[in-house]
Each structure stands twice: as structure tokens, then as C-alpha cells.
Amino acid sequence: MTQTPSFKTQFLQVDGMDCGSCAKTIEASLQQLPGVMEASVSFATAKAKVLYNPEILREAEIINCITALGYTVEQSDELKSHNHSNSCEGEHDHNHDHVEADVSQKLQAKVGGMDCGNCAKTVEVGLQQIAGVLEASVSFATERMQVSYDPQQVSEKTIYDRVKTLGYTVEQSHEVKPHNHTSDCNGNHDHHHTHSHDSDHEHLEVASPQKLQAKIGGMDCGSCAKTVEVGLQQIAGVLEVSVSFTTERMQVSYDPQQVNEQTISDRVRTLGYTFEQIGEVSSHQHTHSRDYDNSVSKPTQKRDPASWKFWINNRRGQSVILAGLGLVLGLLTQHLALPIWIARAFYGIGIVIAGYPIARAGLFELRLRRADMNLLMTISVIGAVILGDWFEATLVLFLFSLGTTLQVFTFGRTRNAISALMDLTPPTATVKRGNKEVTVPVESIQVGEILTLRPGGRVALDGIVISGSSAIDQSPITGESIPEDKEKGDTVFAGTLNQSGFLEVKVTHTVSDTTVSKIIHLVESAQGSRAPSQQWVDRFAEVYTPIVILIAIAIALIPPLAFAQPFNVWVYRALVMLVIACPCALVISTPVSIVSAIGAATRKGVLFKGGNALETAGRLTTFAFDKTGTITQGLPVVQKVYDLGKVSANMVLQIAASVEQQSEHPLSKAIVAKAHEQGMELEAPIKFTALPGKGIQANLREQLYFIGNQRLFLDQGICLSGEAESLLAEIEQLGQIPVLIGTNEGLLGAIALSDGIRLEATEALRQLRRVGLKRLVMLTGDRTAVAKQIAQQVGITEYRAELLPEDKLEEIQLLRQKGVVGMVGDGINDAPALAAADISFAVGGIDIALETADVVIVGSDLRRLAYAVELSRRTVSVIQQNVVFSLVTKGLFLLLGTFGFVGLAVAVLADTGTSLLVTANGMRLFKTKTVKD
């Protein structure tokens, strides 16, 4: 029997980190150790978590890896190491010698006030920042929170208070007691739960709701999506339904004890639409399919309506051709004065072929007690036939079919942002297994395996480079046109293109959890979301259509019955009114603009999480910025080199850089980079020694040098002169980090480093002012002197310093009293402030940003903020144009139709033509350009 590998999780306290870059450096080094499955380091909590195989790697090797980088390590008192095994067989092997009882407790609670999944993530992040909280999971769908915590460090009250501080309500459900594994554990865990309840409180087992995601085909407009929603909501056991015409996606939440997937799919097909299951909704899961059908609504449809093949090879095109053929032959027969029954036969063929799918959909609408364009069009055509106007009945159906075909094709082009992303990742990849390279499906590749990438190939999965160097084209993900050089320790994303060199990459995310998969999930959700303006239009349409139908009935009956008017004339006018009654153009006016804008933004590396965020960005009056990692790079940069008169400043830098060459500390890298920038030749150090928490020492030729902080020199018994003390005070007053350089005889000089300002920060702020945002505020937990210096450098006049996370939250609330506020941060330690703003922008790591913000700036280029604002304003303007145009057009033709100035054919042309025009107007958003400085 093969023994299942046993894994161990080690929690360590890491001291000596100066910024988030230190944490990234440690994390990258740990992930390269053999046997490490997962490693994460937090600068905010000074904690490291490492999941590893103890048969391959020892704890001492992990600690040595960190100390070699210049940091101090000790095992965390908060969290002891845990052993993970997939089997528990009574007798524990040597990997289980050290077993500690799990003293953690769990609680469950109901969290109220959440509006979306982002709210749930905000609560999770907020709770995970509490010392003693081991794990937090919050579900927006069920409004349930589960927290695992150490009762010796944190109480239930503290947890509840944090949730309330974030702006949500909390109601305790019950506490989940820990399950202790004893030495008698034999692999068969019989869990006997005894529940003690009061007589009036019965414990009920409720099945967890399941979610189903599917592609719905055959929808012509937003009304079709509403039909599917209403039809499914009538099924017992269906809890929630969301259908998006724009993305052709349906999501259903249902109780599996009452209804199954087959019943749901059958109902959709009964309503006259196609159903293609994508699968149960999981964490950003997307299937890789290369099989495309001929539906014109498919976003990946490449054929152009100008090509005859387009009309031959799909159902809609065939219906248009046959209806047109019947129309022409019937008209020709009438022109040749042949018997009328022959012309009507040709017209009838056209009516049946083009009208069957419309009538079928209309009958389903009638069963649901709804009236959409299909039902209204069916009634109008039947009425025209009864009145004897076969030509106009056929012409109406031909024009309607032609218009909807072009409309669906045109709308499908707005979905290309998603289809382009889905085609980025290859279905297979080459991995190293044993001594061989094998090509396997990407779905079979696990975290920790090694990918081999050759020039010209696309990266299949997210990972970290462990060998080689190359230029990577990241434009599909980040929007950056210039390839980025990648080497050992750098991150690469699935879907990017390897241009020049050979790389070996350690996989960090499976196919369902890659960055591009998360982006696809986000864009699909965003394009399917209902913006506030769309919600208003939907409510208006629900009232408009019944009113116009009632007017049409009145027109058909009142003049003939009350005033002895010709019955045929007024019934015909009523039929015209029915065609005008459907608000297709109005309903489609908002979603087409939202889809186009989100697709355009995705191509530029700006990800909106829905129509609400897109509209809100256009109303912004104030931008609040976090400092570290947002305005600054989060990486140290040499600001100035000081000498104390014994050697020159250039010599101080050269000595420091020569000694620091062998260190992986971010400060060391910054010093070496500065020396290289000035073209200095560096010597190779001898007897290099890292002194954790203090600095380093090494020999250059025969001279011993010390480089580090003040503590290092004090421990070596090297006294600092008054001049040196004054220099240190000056550097610290500027908010910079001093690195001292000296020998046993005394201090030679110092190098001042600080977090470098982003190269584009100043330009980005100028662009924001150019688009009308005058109030720009910086919020930081750093000292006032540092905040003042950074603000002056980038041109910010307002700043708040020395703020705790809760202080930032309060500042955001104060700013909101005077306008609409957008908060820009990295999504890590400023989650409460991001959640409190009217709209949040994240410019940090993609993984974190995708979960914590309303808008994600992929690639962290601040200049895209101005583009996002400008695009939002243009989107709102286009939506307003579309809505006004649709309402004016409908009103005009209602008036003309009432007095008999338009016929059925003109009414159909007006309806489909308006829909095409608002679609084309919305697609103009694809051409929105970036703001120039």
C-alpha cells in the first residue's frame, strides 16, 4: 500500500522587514525550496506560513532560508505547526511525533447588510486582520459567517464588534465545537452529535443551496432574458435566478431536495431557448472548449453579415432568406396578375418559415402571462392576415427577422472581450515529470509542478520562474504594450506570451484559479450585472408595455363601436400600436452600453465589477489615495549618499554595494542597483556574514566593513560621533531609512533610502485634475514628515498622516459628506476604507485586488484612473442618449400610429432600426481613448 504524503504547516514570526517588498522577497525564496507546496508572508502581521513535506524539507532549512536573507525568525506563539495527512490509521509514523491538541473554537453567525460578494470579502479580510483569528469564511449567498479562532487571544465580542465596525449587522447562529483527534483514531470517524435545545427551538437540517451556470441561446433582447427568469422562478425549489441577455449566461440557485438540473434545463427549452450547461458555479471555474456552433449570437462568431456564408450557415440567416424569397415570389405573382391563391401561398410559406419561431416564443410568453415583442408581433401578423393584407404580414416578418439577426450579430461583437480572454490560454502544456518532459491537458496539472516554456509559446498557468530569463508579452492581461523581462523569482500569468528565452516555471495556481480565469469570471459577472439606470428602464418597461396594449385595445374598439368608424381601419391601427408597444430599443439601450464599456476597459487593463461601479466612477468628486504601494512603489530606493569626510560619497556607495552584492535584502538590492546605475565597478566580498536584524559584515581585500543599522555598530562597540548622530536624526526626520557604513575605527558614511514614488504618479494626478477631479487626498499611517514630503513631490495639497485603519475609515466617511469619494489602495491593509468609499480602486497584486475592490487597475498603472473616470462619464452620457432617443422615437410613432400615418412595416422598421442605432451608439465606447497629460 502506498503511503500518502504527510504535509506540515509551519507558522513563523519574521522580524526585520521594512516594507511589503521584504515579504515578497521571503515568499519567493521559500517557494523555491524543494518540498514547499505553499508559502505566504505578511508584512502587516510579520508572520510567515509554510506548507511543506517534512520528508523532503526540514524546519531548520526553512528558518535558514529566511535568516540568510537578513531577517530574524522565531516560531510564532500564536500558531503552532500542524501536520496534514490524508490518512489517519491509529499508529502514527515519525512525522506525527509532535501532536498538539487543537484548542481553536469555531462560531457561526448571520451577517446582514451585504449587497454583493465584495461585501463578504470585506468582512473576511477585516476579520483575518484580528490577532487570534485563524480562519474566516463569509458567504454572500447564504449570509453566513464561519470563524475559527483562538479563545485565548480573541473573544466572540471582538469578532462581532469588528463586523459591526465594517458597517454590517451580525446575529449569532451557534458555535461549532472543535473535533479532537485522539490516539484511538483509526480512520473511521463516527461523529455523534448531541444537540440540547429548548422545547421551542427545533434543530432542522437544511440542504445547502446549489448553483447552476449555463449558456442560453436564442435570446433576441432583454425581454427574452426576463421570460426565462420568470419561467424558472415559477418552479418550486428555485431560490434565485439571474439571466443576462448581454452575456447569454444564466445563474440559478436551487434546493436540490426539491428540484434538479434536468427540470431547470427542460423548462428553458420549453420556453423556446437552447440550454448548454457550463457546470456548477465554483471558484472562477471555466471550461476550455474549442467547439463553436454557428449561432450568430456566439461571441466568437467570426463571419461578417456581408458574406453570403453568414446567411446560409445559421438558422436566423436561413429564415431571413426564405421569408425574403416568399415575399419576392408572392409580389412577382401579384405583378403578373396570376390567381391570388398562388401569391398567398408564397406569402404563407414566408410567414410560416419566419413566423414559426416567433409565434412559438410568443405562445410561451402567453403561458407566463407576459407580453413581449414575439407575442405582439404574432398578434399583429395574424391580424394582418385576417384583414387580408398578406403582403404586409410577410413584409413585417421579413423586416423583423432581418433586424433581429443584425441586432444579435452586432450585439455579439460587444462580447469579444471575454471570448478573446478565453482563447488566450492553451489547452495543453509541457511539464517535467521525472526525467521527462510530457505534454498534458492543463486541467491535470497541479500546484508545485514545473512547466517548461519555449520562445513563442503561451504560458498555460500562473507561476513563479525558477530558471531562465525571457521577455514576456503581458498585454492581454495588463494592457501594457511593452514586454516585461522575467527572471528567477518573478511571477508570470497564464495567457501571456513568452517571446525570447527558455523558462522553467513552478505552478502556483491550477487552471480554475489563474488570474485570467478570475478576470473572465469578473468580466462575465460585470457585463451581466444591472446598472442603476438599467433597473429604472426595466421598471419603466414593465409599466409602458401594458399601458400601450390597453391603448391599442381602446383604439380597436372605441371608434368603431362608439363613433361608427370603419372597423378594419382602426383594428389595423391597433395592430400598429402593438408593434410599437414593445420597448426593445429602450430595454437594450443600457446593457449594450455597459457591455461595450466594460469590454473596452478590459482591453486597457481596467476591470469594472459591474454597471453600478461603472456609473459611480463618472460621478466622482474626490479621490483618496493610500500612500504605500499606491502612490509609492512599495520598494526602497536610494535617495542620498552621505559621507563624514573620511572617504567620498561615491566611495561610501561603492563599498556598501560591493559588500551588499551577496544579500537578498530589498535594501541591499536597492544599494547595488544604485551603484550599477552610476556605472561603478564592484569588488567581490570575502567572509560575508549576515547578522539577522542588524545588517551584514564582510571583507574587501584586507579591510573588515560593517553595513547595517545603529544597533549593529553599538553591539560592535563602535561609538558614533556627534556628527553621525545628527546625520541619523536628519535622515529619520525626512522619513527615510538610514543604512550605516563603517569599520572598527568608526563610521564612514550613511545611505538614506525610502519607498520610491511611482514613476507615473505625478502624471496620473495631473490627468485626474484634467478630467475635472480637483480634490485629491492622501491617507497614510506613516509619519507626518514623510507624508508631507511625498505629497509635495507628487503635487497633492491635502494629506492625513499617522492614521490607523479605523482612522482611514473615519476620514473616508467625512469626505463622503462633501461629495462622491473613490478610494485607491492596494487592497491589503486598507479594506475597511475601500469598503467605506462610494467606489474603490485597487492597484495592488491582482489576486487580492480582484476580491477587494469595485475597480481593478491591472498592472498598477495609476494613469488608468483618469481613463476609468472618462470612460464612465462617456458611458453615462451614451446611456442617456440611448434612453432619450428610444423614448422620443416610441412617442413619435405612437402619435403617428394613432392617426394612421404609419403602417405595420414602418412600425417594424422603426422598432428594429432604433434597436440597431442604440446598439451602434453603445459600441462607440470601444473607441474611448486614454487621457493624455
Short mmCIF file of N, CA and C in Angstrom, two decimals, residues 71-198:
data_model
loop_
_atom_site.label_atom_id
_atom_site.label_comp_id
_atom_site.label_asym_id
_atom_site.label_seq_id
_atom_site.Cartn_x
_atom_site.Cartn_y
_atom_site.Cartn_z
N TYR A 71 16.93 38.40 7.89
CA TYR A 71 15.82 38.60 8.83
C TYR A 71 15.95 37.63 10.01
N THR A 72 15.31 38.00 11.11
CA THR A 72 15.30 37.12 12.28
C THR A 72 14.00 36.32 12.29
N VAL A 73 14.07 35.09 12.82
CA VAL A 73 12.93 34.18 12.79
C VAL A 73 12.75 33.52 14.14
N GLU A 74 11.49 33.40 14.54
CA GLU A 74 11.18 32.57 15.69
C GLU A 74 9.80 31.98 15.47
N GLN A 75 9.57 30.80 16.07
CA GLN A 75 8.28 30.15 15.88
C GLN A 75 7.19 30.99 16.52
N SER A 76 6.09 31.16 15.80
CA SER A 76 5.02 32.01 16.29
C SER A 76 4.37 31.42 17.52
N ASP A 77 4.18 32.27 18.54
CA ASP A 77 3.47 31.82 19.73
C ASP A 77 1.98 31.68 19.43
N GLU A 78 1.54 32.39 18.43
CA GLU A 78 0.11 32.43 18.13
C GLU A 78 -0.37 31.14 17.50
N LEU A 79 0.44 30.60 16.56
CA LEU A 79 0.01 29.43 15.81
C LEU A 79 1.13 28.40 15.78
N LYS A 80 0.89 27.26 16.33
CA LYS A 80 1.88 26.19 16.30
C LYS A 80 1.76 25.43 14.99
N SER A 81 2.80 24.69 14.69
CA SER A 81 2.79 23.94 13.42
C SER A 81 1.79 22.80 13.48
N HIS A 82 1.19 22.51 12.31
CA HIS A 82 0.18 21.47 12.21
C HIS A 82 0.63 20.45 11.18
N ASN A 83 0.26 19.18 11.43
CA ASN A 83 0.53 18.13 10.47
C ASN A 83 -0.72 17.86 9.67
N HIS A 84 -0.54 17.67 8.35
CA HIS A 84 -1.67 17.40 7.47
C HIS A 84 -1.43 16.05 6.81
N SER A 85 -2.38 15.15 6.95
CA SER A 85 -2.28 13.86 6.29
C SER A 85 -3.64 13.45 5.78
N ASN A 86 -3.65 12.75 4.68
CA ASN A 86 -4.91 12.31 4.12
C ASN A 86 -5.38 11.00 4.73
N SER A 87 -4.59 10.41 5.59
CA SER A 87 -4.98 9.18 6.25
C SER A 87 -4.60 9.23 7.70
N CYS A 88 -5.39 8.61 8.52
CA CYS A 88 -5.15 8.56 9.95
C CYS A 88 -5.40 7.13 10.36
N GLU A 89 -4.37 6.33 10.67
CA GLU A 89 -4.53 4.89 10.79
C GLU A 89 -4.13 4.37 12.16
N GLY A 90 -4.41 5.07 13.20
CA GLY A 90 -4.18 4.57 14.53
C GLY A 90 -2.76 4.71 14.96
N GLU A 91 -1.81 4.11 14.25
CA GLU A 91 -0.40 4.21 14.58
C GLU A 91 0.21 5.30 13.74
N HIS A 92 0.71 6.33 14.37
CA HIS A 92 1.28 7.48 13.66
C HIS A 92 2.74 7.22 13.37
N ASP A 93 3.15 7.64 12.18
CA ASP A 93 4.55 7.47 11.83
C ASP A 93 5.38 8.58 12.46
N HIS A 94 6.68 8.61 12.12
CA HIS A 94 7.59 9.55 12.77
C HIS A 94 7.25 11.00 12.46
N ASN A 95 6.45 11.23 11.41
CA ASN A 95 6.07 12.61 11.11
C ASN A 95 5.02 13.14 12.07
N HIS A 96 4.48 12.29 12.93
CA HIS A 96 3.41 12.69 13.82
C HIS A 96 3.84 12.58 15.28
N ASP A 97 5.11 12.66 15.53
CA ASP A 97 5.57 12.55 16.91
C ASP A 97 5.10 13.73 17.75
N HIS A 98 5.10 14.93 17.15
CA HIS A 98 4.76 16.14 17.91
C HIS A 98 3.34 16.54 17.55
N VAL A 99 2.37 16.15 18.39
CA VAL A 99 0.97 16.46 18.13
C VAL A 99 0.43 17.28 19.28
N GLU A 100 -0.15 18.41 18.92
CA GLU A 100 -0.73 19.26 19.95
C GLU A 100 -2.24 19.30 19.78
N ALA A 101 -2.97 19.33 20.88
CA ALA A 101 -4.43 19.40 20.84
C ALA A 101 -4.87 20.71 20.18
N ASP A 102 -5.89 20.60 19.35
CA ASP A 102 -6.41 21.77 18.69
C ASP A 102 -7.36 22.50 19.64
N VAL A 103 -6.93 23.63 20.14
CA VAL A 103 -7.73 24.36 21.11
C VAL A 103 -8.59 25.43 20.45
N SER A 104 -8.57 25.48 19.13
CA SER A 104 -9.34 26.51 18.44
C SER A 104 -10.83 26.25 18.59
N GLN A 105 -11.60 27.32 18.51
CA GLN A 105 -13.05 27.22 18.53
C GLN A 105 -13.60 27.85 17.26
N LYS A 106 -14.82 27.45 16.94
CA LYS A 106 -15.46 27.99 15.74
C LYS A 106 -16.82 28.56 16.10
N LEU A 107 -17.17 29.64 15.41
CA LEU A 107 -18.50 30.19 15.61
C LEU A 107 -19.14 30.45 14.25
N GLN A 108 -20.45 30.37 14.23
CA GLN A 108 -21.21 30.69 13.03
C GLN A 108 -22.14 31.84 13.35
N ALA A 109 -22.35 32.72 12.39
CA ALA A 109 -23.24 33.85 12.61
C ALA A 109 -23.85 34.27 11.29
N LYS A 110 -24.98 34.95 11.38
CA LYS A 110 -25.63 35.52 10.21
C LYS A 110 -25.18 36.96 10.07
N VAL A 111 -24.71 37.32 8.88
CA VAL A 111 -24.22 38.68 8.62
C VAL A 111 -25.22 39.38 7.70
N GLY A 112 -25.79 40.49 8.17
CA GLY A 112 -26.78 41.22 7.39
C GLY A 112 -26.20 42.50 6.81
N GLY A 113 -26.85 43.01 5.76
CA GLY A 113 -26.44 44.28 5.16
C GLY A 113 -25.49 44.13 4.00
N MET A 114 -25.17 42.88 3.58
CA MET A 114 -24.26 42.68 2.46
C MET A 114 -25.02 42.84 1.15
N ASP A 115 -24.44 43.61 0.21
CA ASP A 115 -25.09 43.87 -1.07
C ASP A 115 -24.55 43.00 -2.20
N CYS A 116 -23.34 42.47 -2.02
CA CYS A 116 -22.72 41.69 -3.09
C CYS A 116 -21.59 40.85 -2.51
N GLY A 117 -20.95 40.04 -3.37
CA GLY A 117 -19.86 39.20 -2.91
C GLY A 117 -18.68 39.98 -2.37
N ASN A 118 -18.51 41.23 -2.85
CA ASN A 118 -17.41 42.06 -2.37
C ASN A 118 -17.59 42.42 -0.90
N CYS A 119 -18.85 42.57 -0.46
CA CYS A 119 -19.11 42.84 0.96
C CYS A 119 -18.63 41.66 1.81
N ALA A 120 -18.92 40.44 1.33
CA ALA A 120 -18.49 39.26 2.07
C ALA A 120 -16.97 39.22 2.18
N LYS A 121 -16.28 39.59 1.08
CA LYS A 121 -14.82 39.58 1.10
C LYS A 121 -14.30 40.64 2.06
N THR A 122 -14.98 41.78 2.15
CA THR A 122 -14.57 42.84 3.07
C THR A 122 -14.62 42.35 4.51
N VAL A 123 -15.70 41.63 4.85
CA VAL A 123 -15.83 41.09 6.21
C VAL A 123 -14.72 40.07 6.47
N GLU A 124 -14.45 39.21 5.49
CA GLU A 124 -13.40 38.20 5.64
C GLU A 124 -12.05 38.86 5.92
N VAL A 125 -11.69 39.82 5.06
CA VAL A 125 -10.39 40.49 5.22
C VAL A 125 -10.31 41.20 6.56
N GLY A 126 -11.42 41.87 6.94
CA GLY A 126 -11.43 42.58 8.22
C GLY A 126 -11.22 41.66 9.40
N LEU A 127 -11.83 40.47 9.36
CA LEU A 127 -11.69 39.51 10.46
C LEU A 127 -10.31 38.87 10.49
N GLN A 128 -9.75 38.62 9.30
CA GLN A 128 -8.44 37.96 9.23
C GLN A 128 -7.32 38.83 9.76
N GLN A 129 -7.59 40.13 9.91
CA GLN A 129 -6.57 41.04 10.44
C GLN A 129 -6.53 41.03 11.96
N ILE A 130 -7.48 40.35 12.61
CA ILE A 130 -7.52 40.28 14.07
C ILE A 130 -6.57 39.19 14.55
N ALA A 131 -5.69 39.54 15.47
CA ALA A 131 -4.77 38.54 16.04
C ALA A 131 -5.59 37.48 16.76
N GLY A 132 -5.34 36.21 16.44
CA GLY A 132 -6.07 35.13 17.07
C GLY A 132 -7.13 34.53 16.18
N VAL A 133 -7.52 35.21 15.12
CA VAL A 133 -8.45 34.65 14.16
C VAL A 133 -7.66 33.78 13.18
N LEU A 134 -7.96 32.49 13.19
CA LEU A 134 -7.18 31.55 12.38
C LEU A 134 -7.73 31.44 10.96
N GLU A 135 -9.06 31.50 10.85
CA GLU A 135 -9.67 31.36 9.53
C GLU A 135 -11.04 32.01 9.55
N ALA A 136 -11.40 32.68 8.47
CA ALA A 136 -12.71 33.32 8.37
C ALA A 136 -13.28 33.08 6.99
N SER A 137 -14.54 32.66 6.96
CA SER A 137 -15.21 32.40 5.69
C SER A 137 -16.60 33.03 5.74
N VAL A 138 -16.91 33.86 4.75
CA VAL A 138 -18.20 34.55 4.72
C VAL A 138 -18.85 34.31 3.36
N SER A 139 -20.11 33.89 3.37
CA SER A 139 -20.86 33.63 2.14
C SER A 139 -21.93 34.68 1.94
N PHE A 140 -21.86 35.37 0.79
CA PHE A 140 -22.90 36.35 0.48
C PHE A 140 -24.22 35.67 0.17
N ALA A 141 -24.16 34.50 -0.50
CA ALA A 141 -25.37 33.81 -0.92
C ALA A 141 -26.23 33.37 0.27
N THR A 142 -25.57 32.85 1.33
CA THR A 142 -26.31 32.34 2.48
C THR A 142 -26.31 33.29 3.66
N GLU A 143 -25.57 34.42 3.55
CA GLU A 143 -25.43 35.39 4.65
C GLU A 143 -24.88 34.74 5.91
N ARG A 144 -24.00 33.77 5.72
CA ARG A 144 -23.45 33.04 6.85
C ARG A 144 -21.95 33.30 6.98
N MET A 145 -21.48 33.41 8.22
CA MET A 145 -20.07 33.62 8.52
C MET A 145 -19.59 32.48 9.41
N GLN A 146 -18.44 31.91 9.09
CA GLN A 146 -17.81 30.90 9.94
C GLN A 146 -16.41 31.38 10.29
N VAL A 147 -16.11 31.39 11.57
CA VAL A 147 -14.81 31.89 12.04
C VAL A 147 -14.18 30.86 12.97
N SER A 148 -12.94 30.52 12.68
CA SER A 148 -12.13 29.68 13.56
C SER A 148 -11.16 30.59 14.30
N TYR A 149 -11.13 30.49 15.64
CA TYR A 149 -10.32 31.44 16.40
C TYR A 149 -9.73 30.79 17.66
N ASP A 150 -8.70 31.44 18.20
CA ASP A 150 -8.07 31.02 19.44
C ASP A 150 -8.70 31.80 20.59
N PRO A 151 -9.49 31.14 21.46
CA PRO A 151 -10.19 31.87 22.51
C PRO A 151 -9.26 32.50 23.55
N GLN A 152 -7.98 32.08 23.56
CA GLN A 152 -7.03 32.67 24.50
C GLN A 152 -6.56 34.05 24.02
N GLN A 153 -6.76 34.35 22.74
CA GLN A 153 -6.29 35.62 22.20
C GLN A 153 -7.41 36.57 21.79
N VAL A 154 -8.56 36.02 21.43
CA VAL A 154 -9.64 36.87 20.94
C VAL A 154 -10.98 36.31 21.41
N SER A 155 -11.91 37.21 21.69
CA SER A 155 -13.22 36.79 22.17
C SER A 155 -14.26 36.92 21.06
N GLU A 156 -15.42 36.30 21.28
CA GLU A 156 -16.51 36.41 20.32
C GLU A 156 -16.93 37.87 20.17
N LYS A 157 -16.96 38.60 21.25
CA LYS A 157 -17.39 40.00 21.22
C LYS A 157 -16.50 40.82 20.29
N THR A 158 -15.19 40.57 20.34
CA THR A 158 -14.26 41.30 19.47
C THR A 158 -14.57 41.02 18.00
N ILE A 159 -14.88 39.77 17.71
CA ILE A 159 -15.20 39.39 16.33
C ILE A 159 -16.48 40.08 15.87
N TYR A 160 -17.50 40.05 16.74
CA TYR A 160 -18.77 40.69 16.38
C TYR A 160 -18.60 42.20 16.23
N ASP A 161 -17.80 42.80 17.11
CA ASP A 161 -17.59 44.24 17.05
C ASP A 161 -16.90 44.65 15.75
N ARG A 162 -15.96 43.82 15.27
CA ARG A 162 -15.28 44.13 14.02
C ARG A 162 -16.27 44.13 12.85
N VAL A 163 -17.17 43.15 12.84
CA VAL A 163 -18.17 43.08 11.76
C VAL A 163 -19.05 44.32 11.78
N LYS A 164 -19.47 44.74 12.98
CA LYS A 164 -20.32 45.93 13.10
C LYS A 164 -19.57 47.19 12.70
N THR A 165 -18.25 47.23 13.03
CA THR A 165 -17.43 48.39 12.64
C THR A 165 -17.36 48.54 11.13
N LEU A 166 -17.40 47.42 10.43
CA LEU A 166 -17.34 47.44 8.97
C LEU A 166 -18.67 47.84 8.34
N GLY A 167 -19.72 48.01 9.19
CA GLY A 167 -20.99 48.50 8.69
C GLY A 167 -22.03 47.43 8.43
N TYR A 168 -21.88 46.24 9.03
CA TYR A 168 -22.84 45.15 8.80
C TYR A 168 -23.45 44.71 10.13
N THR A 169 -24.58 44.06 10.07
CA THR A 169 -25.19 43.51 11.27
C THR A 169 -24.75 42.07 11.44
N VAL A 170 -24.79 41.58 12.68
CA VAL A 170 -24.35 40.21 12.95
C VAL A 170 -25.28 39.60 13.99
N GLU A 171 -25.68 38.35 13.72
CA GLU A 171 -26.57 37.63 14.62
C GLU A 171 -26.03 36.21 14.78
N GLN A 172 -25.68 35.85 16.01
CA GLN A 172 -25.04 34.55 16.25
C GLN A 172 -25.99 33.42 15.94
N SER A 173 -25.47 32.39 15.25
CA SER A 173 -26.26 31.19 14.98
C SER A 173 -25.98 30.15 16.05
N HIS A 174 -24.80 29.57 16.01
CA HIS A 174 -24.37 28.68 17.07
C HIS A 174 -22.88 28.46 16.92
N GLU A 175 -22.26 27.98 17.97
CA GLU A 175 -20.82 27.78 17.95
C GLU A 175 -20.52 26.35 17.58
N VAL A 176 -19.53 26.16 16.73
CA VAL A 176 -19.12 24.83 16.30
C VAL A 176 -17.93 24.39 17.14
N LYS A 177 -18.12 23.37 17.90
CA LYS A 177 -17.03 22.90 18.77
C LYS A 177 -16.00 22.15 17.96
N PRO A 178 -14.74 22.24 18.36
CA PRO A 178 -13.69 21.57 17.61
C PRO A 178 -13.78 20.07 17.75
N HIS A 179 -13.41 19.39 16.70
CA HIS A 179 -13.35 17.93 16.73
C HIS A 179 -11.93 17.53 17.05
N ASN A 180 -11.72 16.87 18.17
CA ASN A 180 -10.38 16.47 18.59
C ASN A 180 -10.08 15.07 18.12
N HIS A 181 -8.93 14.89 17.55
CA HIS A 181 -8.48 13.58 17.08
C HIS A 181 -7.59 12.98 18.16
N THR A 182 -7.99 11.85 18.68
CA THR A 182 -7.20 11.19 19.73
C THR A 182 -6.36 10.09 19.14
N SER A 183 -5.58 9.48 19.98
CA SER A 183 -4.72 8.40 19.53
C SER A 183 -5.49 7.17 19.12
N ASP A 184 -6.79 7.13 19.43
CA ASP A 184 -7.61 5.99 19.04
C ASP A 184 -8.17 6.12 17.63
N CYS A 185 -7.84 7.21 16.99
CA CYS A 185 -8.36 7.46 15.64
C CYS A 185 -7.90 6.38 14.70
N ASN A 186 -8.82 5.72 14.03
CA ASN A 186 -8.45 4.60 13.16
C ASN A 186 -8.89 4.79 11.72
N GLY A 187 -9.20 5.97 11.39
CA GLY A 187 -9.60 6.25 10.01
C GLY A 187 -11.08 6.25 9.82
N ASN A 188 -11.83 5.63 10.71
CA ASN A 188 -13.28 5.68 10.61
C ASN A 188 -13.81 6.65 11.65
N HIS A 189 -14.21 7.83 11.24
CA HIS A 189 -14.66 8.88 12.15
C HIS A 189 -16.17 8.82 12.27
N ASP A 190 -16.64 8.24 13.37
CA ASP A 190 -18.07 8.24 13.63
C ASP A 190 -18.40 9.45 14.47
N HIS A 191 -19.08 10.40 13.89
CA HIS A 191 -19.39 11.65 14.57
C HIS A 191 -20.78 11.54 15.17
N HIS A 192 -20.84 11.52 16.50
CA HIS A 192 -22.12 11.50 17.19
C HIS A 192 -22.37 12.88 17.76
N HIS A 193 -23.37 13.58 17.21
CA HIS A 193 -23.67 14.93 17.65
C HIS A 193 -24.90 14.91 18.53
N THR A 194 -24.77 15.40 19.73
CA THR A 194 -25.91 15.52 20.63
C THR A 194 -26.28 16.97 20.76
N HIS A 195 -27.50 17.31 20.38
CA HIS A 195 -27.95 18.69 20.42
C HIS A 195 -28.95 18.85 21.55
N SER A 196 -28.72 19.79 22.40
CA SER A 196 -29.61 20.08 23.50
C SER A 196 -30.32 21.38 23.22
N HIS A 197 -31.62 21.32 23.00
CA HIS A 197 -32.38 22.51 22.62
C HIS A 197 -33.56 22.67 23.55
N ASP A 198 -34.02 23.91 23.64
CA ASP A 198 -35.26 24.16 24.33
C ASP A 198 -36.40 23.60 23.51
#
